[in-house]
PDB file of C-alpha atoms in Angstrom:
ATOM      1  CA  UNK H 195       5.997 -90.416  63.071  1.00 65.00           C
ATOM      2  CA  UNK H 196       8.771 -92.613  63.673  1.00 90.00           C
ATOM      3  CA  UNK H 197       8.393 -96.289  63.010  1.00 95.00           C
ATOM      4  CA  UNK H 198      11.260 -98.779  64.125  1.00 96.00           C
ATOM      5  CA  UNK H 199      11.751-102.209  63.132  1.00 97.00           C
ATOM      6  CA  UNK H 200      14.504-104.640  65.374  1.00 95.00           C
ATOM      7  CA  UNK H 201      14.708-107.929  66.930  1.00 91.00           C
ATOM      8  CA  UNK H 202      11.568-109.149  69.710  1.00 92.00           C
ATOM      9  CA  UNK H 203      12.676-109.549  73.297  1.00 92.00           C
ATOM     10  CA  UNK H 204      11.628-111.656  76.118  1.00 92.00           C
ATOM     11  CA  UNK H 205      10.313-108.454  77.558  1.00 93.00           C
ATOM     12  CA  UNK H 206       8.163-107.803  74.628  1.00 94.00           C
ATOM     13  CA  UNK H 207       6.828-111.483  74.863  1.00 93.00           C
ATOM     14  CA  UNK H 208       3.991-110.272  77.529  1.00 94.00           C
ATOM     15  CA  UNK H 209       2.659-107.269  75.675  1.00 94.00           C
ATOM     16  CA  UNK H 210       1.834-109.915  72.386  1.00 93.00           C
ATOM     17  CA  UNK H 211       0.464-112.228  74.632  1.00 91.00           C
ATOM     18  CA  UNK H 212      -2.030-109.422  75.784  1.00 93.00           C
ATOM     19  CA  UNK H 213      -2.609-108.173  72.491  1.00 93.00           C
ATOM     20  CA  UNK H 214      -3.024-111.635  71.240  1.00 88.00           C
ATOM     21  CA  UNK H 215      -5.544-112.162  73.794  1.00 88.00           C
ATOM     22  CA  UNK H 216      -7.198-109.666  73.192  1.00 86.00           C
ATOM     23  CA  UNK H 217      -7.658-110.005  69.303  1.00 86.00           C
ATOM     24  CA  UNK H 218      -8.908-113.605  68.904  1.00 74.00           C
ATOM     25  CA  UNK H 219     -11.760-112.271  67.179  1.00 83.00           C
ATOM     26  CA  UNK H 220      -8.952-111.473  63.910  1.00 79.00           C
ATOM     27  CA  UNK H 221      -6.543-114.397  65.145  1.00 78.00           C
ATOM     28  CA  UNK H 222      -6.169-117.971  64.070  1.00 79.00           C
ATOM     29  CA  UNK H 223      -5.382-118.326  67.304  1.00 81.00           C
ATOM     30  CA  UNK H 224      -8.452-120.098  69.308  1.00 78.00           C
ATOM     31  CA  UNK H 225      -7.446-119.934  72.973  1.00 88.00           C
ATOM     32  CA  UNK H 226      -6.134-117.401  75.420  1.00 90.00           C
ATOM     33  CA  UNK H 227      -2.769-117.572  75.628  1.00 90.00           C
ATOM     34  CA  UNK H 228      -1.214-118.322  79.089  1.00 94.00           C
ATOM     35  CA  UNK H 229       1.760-116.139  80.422  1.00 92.00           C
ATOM     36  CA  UNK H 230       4.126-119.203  81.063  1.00 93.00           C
ATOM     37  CA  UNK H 231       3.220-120.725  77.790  1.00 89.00           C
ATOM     38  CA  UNK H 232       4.092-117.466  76.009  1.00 91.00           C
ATOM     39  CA  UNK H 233       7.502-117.112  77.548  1.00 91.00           C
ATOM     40  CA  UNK H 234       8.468-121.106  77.060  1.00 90.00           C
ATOM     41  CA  UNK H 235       7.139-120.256  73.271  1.00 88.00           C
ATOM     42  CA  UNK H 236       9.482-117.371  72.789  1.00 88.00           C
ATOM     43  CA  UNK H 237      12.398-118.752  74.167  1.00 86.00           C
ATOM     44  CA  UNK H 238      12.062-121.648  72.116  1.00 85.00           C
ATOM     45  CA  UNK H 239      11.008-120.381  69.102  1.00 86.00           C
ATOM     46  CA  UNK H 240      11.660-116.124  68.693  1.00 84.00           C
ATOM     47  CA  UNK H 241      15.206-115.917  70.871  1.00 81.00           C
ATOM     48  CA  UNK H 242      16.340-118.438  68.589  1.00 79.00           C
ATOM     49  CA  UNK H 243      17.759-118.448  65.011  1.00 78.00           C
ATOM     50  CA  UNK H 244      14.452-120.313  63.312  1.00 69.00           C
ATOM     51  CA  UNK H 245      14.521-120.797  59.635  1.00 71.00           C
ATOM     52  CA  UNK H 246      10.287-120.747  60.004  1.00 85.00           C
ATOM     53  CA  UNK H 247      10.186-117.698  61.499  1.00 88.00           C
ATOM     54  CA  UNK H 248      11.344-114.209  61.315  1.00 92.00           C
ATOM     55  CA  UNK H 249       9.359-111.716  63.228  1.00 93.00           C
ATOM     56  CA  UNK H 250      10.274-108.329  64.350  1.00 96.00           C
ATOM     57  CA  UNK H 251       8.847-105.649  67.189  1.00 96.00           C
ATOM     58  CA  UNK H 252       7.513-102.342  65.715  1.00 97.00           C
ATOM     59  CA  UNK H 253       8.196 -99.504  67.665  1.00 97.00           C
ATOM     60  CA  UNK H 254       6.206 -96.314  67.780  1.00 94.00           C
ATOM     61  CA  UNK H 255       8.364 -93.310  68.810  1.00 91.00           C
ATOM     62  CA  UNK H 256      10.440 -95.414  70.753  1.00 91.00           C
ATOM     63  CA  UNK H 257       7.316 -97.397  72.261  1.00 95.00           C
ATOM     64  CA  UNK H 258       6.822-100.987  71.267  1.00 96.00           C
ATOM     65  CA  UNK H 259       2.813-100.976  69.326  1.00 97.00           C
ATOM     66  CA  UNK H 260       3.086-104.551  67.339  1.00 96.00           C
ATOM     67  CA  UNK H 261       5.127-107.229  65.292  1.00 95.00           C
ATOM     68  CA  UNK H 262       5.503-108.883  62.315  1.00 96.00           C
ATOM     69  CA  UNK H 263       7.417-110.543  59.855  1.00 95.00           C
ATOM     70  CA  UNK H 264       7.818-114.115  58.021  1.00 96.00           C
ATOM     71  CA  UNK H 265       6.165-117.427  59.219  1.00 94.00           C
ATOM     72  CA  UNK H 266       5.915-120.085  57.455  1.00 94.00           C
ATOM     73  CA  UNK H 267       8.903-119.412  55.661  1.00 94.00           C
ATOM     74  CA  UNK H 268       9.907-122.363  52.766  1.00 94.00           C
ATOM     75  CA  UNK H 269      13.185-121.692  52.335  1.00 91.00           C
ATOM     76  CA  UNK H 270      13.206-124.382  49.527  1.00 94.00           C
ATOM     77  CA  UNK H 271      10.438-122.282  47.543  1.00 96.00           C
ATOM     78  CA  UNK H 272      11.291-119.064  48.480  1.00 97.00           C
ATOM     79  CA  UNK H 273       8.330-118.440  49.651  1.00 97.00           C
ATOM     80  CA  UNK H 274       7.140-117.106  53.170  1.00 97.00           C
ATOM     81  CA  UNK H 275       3.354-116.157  54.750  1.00 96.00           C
ATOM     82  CA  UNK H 276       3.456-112.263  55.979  1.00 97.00           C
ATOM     83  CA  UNK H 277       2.047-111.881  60.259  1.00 94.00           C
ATOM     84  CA  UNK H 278       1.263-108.760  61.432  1.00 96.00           C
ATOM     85  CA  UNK H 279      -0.527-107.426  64.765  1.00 93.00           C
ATOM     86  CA  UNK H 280      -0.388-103.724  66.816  1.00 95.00           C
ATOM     87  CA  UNK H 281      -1.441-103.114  70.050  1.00 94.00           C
ATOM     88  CA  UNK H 282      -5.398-103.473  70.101  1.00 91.00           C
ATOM     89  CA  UNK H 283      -6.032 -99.888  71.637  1.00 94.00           C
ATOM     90  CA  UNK H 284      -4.700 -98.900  67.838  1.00 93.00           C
ATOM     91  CA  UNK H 285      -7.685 -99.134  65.755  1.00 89.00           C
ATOM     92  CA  UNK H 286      -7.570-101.071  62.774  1.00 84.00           C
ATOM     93  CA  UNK H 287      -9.853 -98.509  60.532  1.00 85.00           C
ATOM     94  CA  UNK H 288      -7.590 -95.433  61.978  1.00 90.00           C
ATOM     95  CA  UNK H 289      -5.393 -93.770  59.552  1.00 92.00           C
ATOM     96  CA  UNK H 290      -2.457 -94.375  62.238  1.00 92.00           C
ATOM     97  CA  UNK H 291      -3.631 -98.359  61.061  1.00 93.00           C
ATOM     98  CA  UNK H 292      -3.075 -97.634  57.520  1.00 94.00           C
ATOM     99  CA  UNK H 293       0.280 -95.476  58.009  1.00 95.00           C
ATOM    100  CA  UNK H 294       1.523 -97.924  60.252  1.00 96.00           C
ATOM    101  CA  UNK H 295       0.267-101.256  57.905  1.00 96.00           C
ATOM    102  CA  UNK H 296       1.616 -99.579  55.208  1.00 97.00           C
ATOM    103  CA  UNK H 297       5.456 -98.661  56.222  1.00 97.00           C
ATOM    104  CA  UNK H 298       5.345-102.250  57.523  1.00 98.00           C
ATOM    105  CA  UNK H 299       4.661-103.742  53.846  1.00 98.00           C
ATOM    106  CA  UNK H 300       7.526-101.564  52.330  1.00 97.00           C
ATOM    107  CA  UNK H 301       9.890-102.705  55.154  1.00 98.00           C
ATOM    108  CA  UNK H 302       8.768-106.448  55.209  1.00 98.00           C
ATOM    109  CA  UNK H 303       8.630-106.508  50.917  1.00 97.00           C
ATOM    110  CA  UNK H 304      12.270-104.968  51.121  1.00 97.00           C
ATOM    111  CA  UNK H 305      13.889-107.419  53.566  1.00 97.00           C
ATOM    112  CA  UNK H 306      11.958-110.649  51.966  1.00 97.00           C
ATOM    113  CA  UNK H 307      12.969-110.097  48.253  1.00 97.00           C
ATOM    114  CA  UNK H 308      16.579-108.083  48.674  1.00 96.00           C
ATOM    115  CA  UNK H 309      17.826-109.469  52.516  1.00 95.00           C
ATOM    116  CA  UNK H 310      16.054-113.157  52.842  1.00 94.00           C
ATOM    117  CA  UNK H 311      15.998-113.512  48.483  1.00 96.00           C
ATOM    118  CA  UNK H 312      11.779-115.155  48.806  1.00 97.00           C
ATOM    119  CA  UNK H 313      10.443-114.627  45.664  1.00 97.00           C
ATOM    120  CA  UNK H 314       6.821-114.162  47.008  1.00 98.00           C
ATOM    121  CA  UNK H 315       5.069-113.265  50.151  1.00 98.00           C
ATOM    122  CA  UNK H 316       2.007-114.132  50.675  1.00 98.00           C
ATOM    123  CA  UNK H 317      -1.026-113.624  53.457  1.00 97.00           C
ATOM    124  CA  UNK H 318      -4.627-115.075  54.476  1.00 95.00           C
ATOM    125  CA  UNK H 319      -6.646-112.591  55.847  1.00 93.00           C
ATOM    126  CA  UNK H 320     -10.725-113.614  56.975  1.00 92.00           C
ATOM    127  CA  UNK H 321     -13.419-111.708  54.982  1.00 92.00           C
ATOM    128  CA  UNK H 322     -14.301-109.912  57.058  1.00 89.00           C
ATOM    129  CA  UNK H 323     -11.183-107.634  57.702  1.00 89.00           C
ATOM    130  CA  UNK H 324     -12.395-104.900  54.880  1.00 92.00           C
ATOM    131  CA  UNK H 325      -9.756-102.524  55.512  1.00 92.00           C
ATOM    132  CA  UNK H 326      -6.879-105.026  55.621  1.00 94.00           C
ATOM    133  CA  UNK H 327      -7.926-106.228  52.013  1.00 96.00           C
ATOM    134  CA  UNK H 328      -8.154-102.857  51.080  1.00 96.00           C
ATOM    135  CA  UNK H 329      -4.804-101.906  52.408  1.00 96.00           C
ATOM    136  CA  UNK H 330      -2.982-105.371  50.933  1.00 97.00           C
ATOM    137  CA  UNK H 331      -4.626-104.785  47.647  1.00 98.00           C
ATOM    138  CA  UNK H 332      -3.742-101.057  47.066  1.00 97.00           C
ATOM    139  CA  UNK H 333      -0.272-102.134  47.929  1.00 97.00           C
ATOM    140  CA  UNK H 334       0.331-104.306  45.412  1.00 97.00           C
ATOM    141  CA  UNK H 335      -1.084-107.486  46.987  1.00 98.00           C
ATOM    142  CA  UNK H 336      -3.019-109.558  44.290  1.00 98.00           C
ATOM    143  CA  UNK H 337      -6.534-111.996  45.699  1.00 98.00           C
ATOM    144  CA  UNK H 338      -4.820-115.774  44.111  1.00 98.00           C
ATOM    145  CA  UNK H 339      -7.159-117.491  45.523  1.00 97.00           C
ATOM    146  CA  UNK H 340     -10.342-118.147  47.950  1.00 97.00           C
ATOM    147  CA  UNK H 341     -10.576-120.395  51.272  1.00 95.00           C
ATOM    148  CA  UNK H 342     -14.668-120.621  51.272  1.00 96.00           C
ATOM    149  CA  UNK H 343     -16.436-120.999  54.388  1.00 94.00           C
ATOM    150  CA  UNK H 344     -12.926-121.954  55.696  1.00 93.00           C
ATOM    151  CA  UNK H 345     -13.088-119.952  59.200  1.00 88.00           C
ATOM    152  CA  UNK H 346     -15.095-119.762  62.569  1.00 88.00           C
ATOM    153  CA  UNK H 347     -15.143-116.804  64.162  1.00 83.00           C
ATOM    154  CA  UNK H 348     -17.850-114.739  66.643  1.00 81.00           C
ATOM    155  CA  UNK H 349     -19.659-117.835  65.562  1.00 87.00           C
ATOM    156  CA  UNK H 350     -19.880-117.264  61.875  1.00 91.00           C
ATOM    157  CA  UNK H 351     -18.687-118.613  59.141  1.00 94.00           C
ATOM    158  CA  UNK H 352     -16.116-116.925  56.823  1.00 93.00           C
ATOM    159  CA  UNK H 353     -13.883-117.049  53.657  1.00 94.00           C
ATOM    160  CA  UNK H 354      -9.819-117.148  53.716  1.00 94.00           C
ATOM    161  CA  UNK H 355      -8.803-114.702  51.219  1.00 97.00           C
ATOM    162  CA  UNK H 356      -5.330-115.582  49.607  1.00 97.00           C
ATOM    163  CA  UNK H 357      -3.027-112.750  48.530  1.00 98.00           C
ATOM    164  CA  UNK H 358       0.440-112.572  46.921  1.00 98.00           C
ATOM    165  CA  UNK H 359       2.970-110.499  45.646  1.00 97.00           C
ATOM    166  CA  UNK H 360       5.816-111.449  43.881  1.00 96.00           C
ATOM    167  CA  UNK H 361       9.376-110.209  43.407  1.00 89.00           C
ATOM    168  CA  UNK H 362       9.567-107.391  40.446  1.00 77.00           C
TER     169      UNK H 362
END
């Protein structure tokens, strides 16, 4: 299994946009995405240098499957908010899921506290994403804190579950 981290592309801007689409279930996101407003987002805000942002496309042998990286990034605090999403035909309780979840927290911990100097990364994952917890918390990922009944989604309500890790 070879996993690949490097810069997004305009070309890769459609394939998020699907998988985006296709995820609002797990998304903050609220709206389907339309294809001109995903390509006027990317060139403004991914093709660009963006101190909010730092996101990266995660090739599977050689085959683009999902990005991530930094949002949110405070610079001033040294802080920034982890986003990560794969292609939706990858199930998220698949042990590809976890391998691939997994060598994306070592790479993304690496580059925040030794390239971009954060001193914490942090995500907000909905309750009901069992095997994300599970993943973040086996990591190293420690629950600071609890958004209740913060979230709509599939028309119920859910908790925002905080989780950081800090630079060791």
């Amino acid at each position: 299994m070879l996993i690949n981290y490097r810069s997004l592309k305009i070309g890769d801007a459609e394939n998020i946009r699907i998988w985006r689409n296709n995820q609002l279930k797990i998304l903050r996101q609220n709206k389907l995405i339309k294809k001109k407003d995903q390509t006027m987002y990317f060139k403004k805000n991914i093709l660009i240098k963006n101190s909010k942002l730092d996101l990266f496309a995660i090739d599977y042998d050689q085959k683009l499957i999902g990005y991530g990286g930094l949002v949110n990034v405070e610079n001033d605090f040294k802080i920034a908010e982890i986003s990560f999403l794969l292609d939706n035909k990858i199930d998220y309780n698949s042990i590809l899921f976890q391998k691939i979840f997994n060598d994306f927290l070592s790479f993304i911990k690496k580059y925040s506290f030794y390239d971009k100097k954060l001193r914490k990364i942090y995500t907000e994952t909905y309750s009901f994403r069992k095997k994300q917890i599970s993943i973040l918390e086996n990591f190293g990922f420690k629950l600071e804190g609890t958004m209740k009944k913060h979230v709509i989604k599939n028309k119920k309500i859910y908790d925002s579950l905080i989780h950081g890790i800090l630079i060791n």
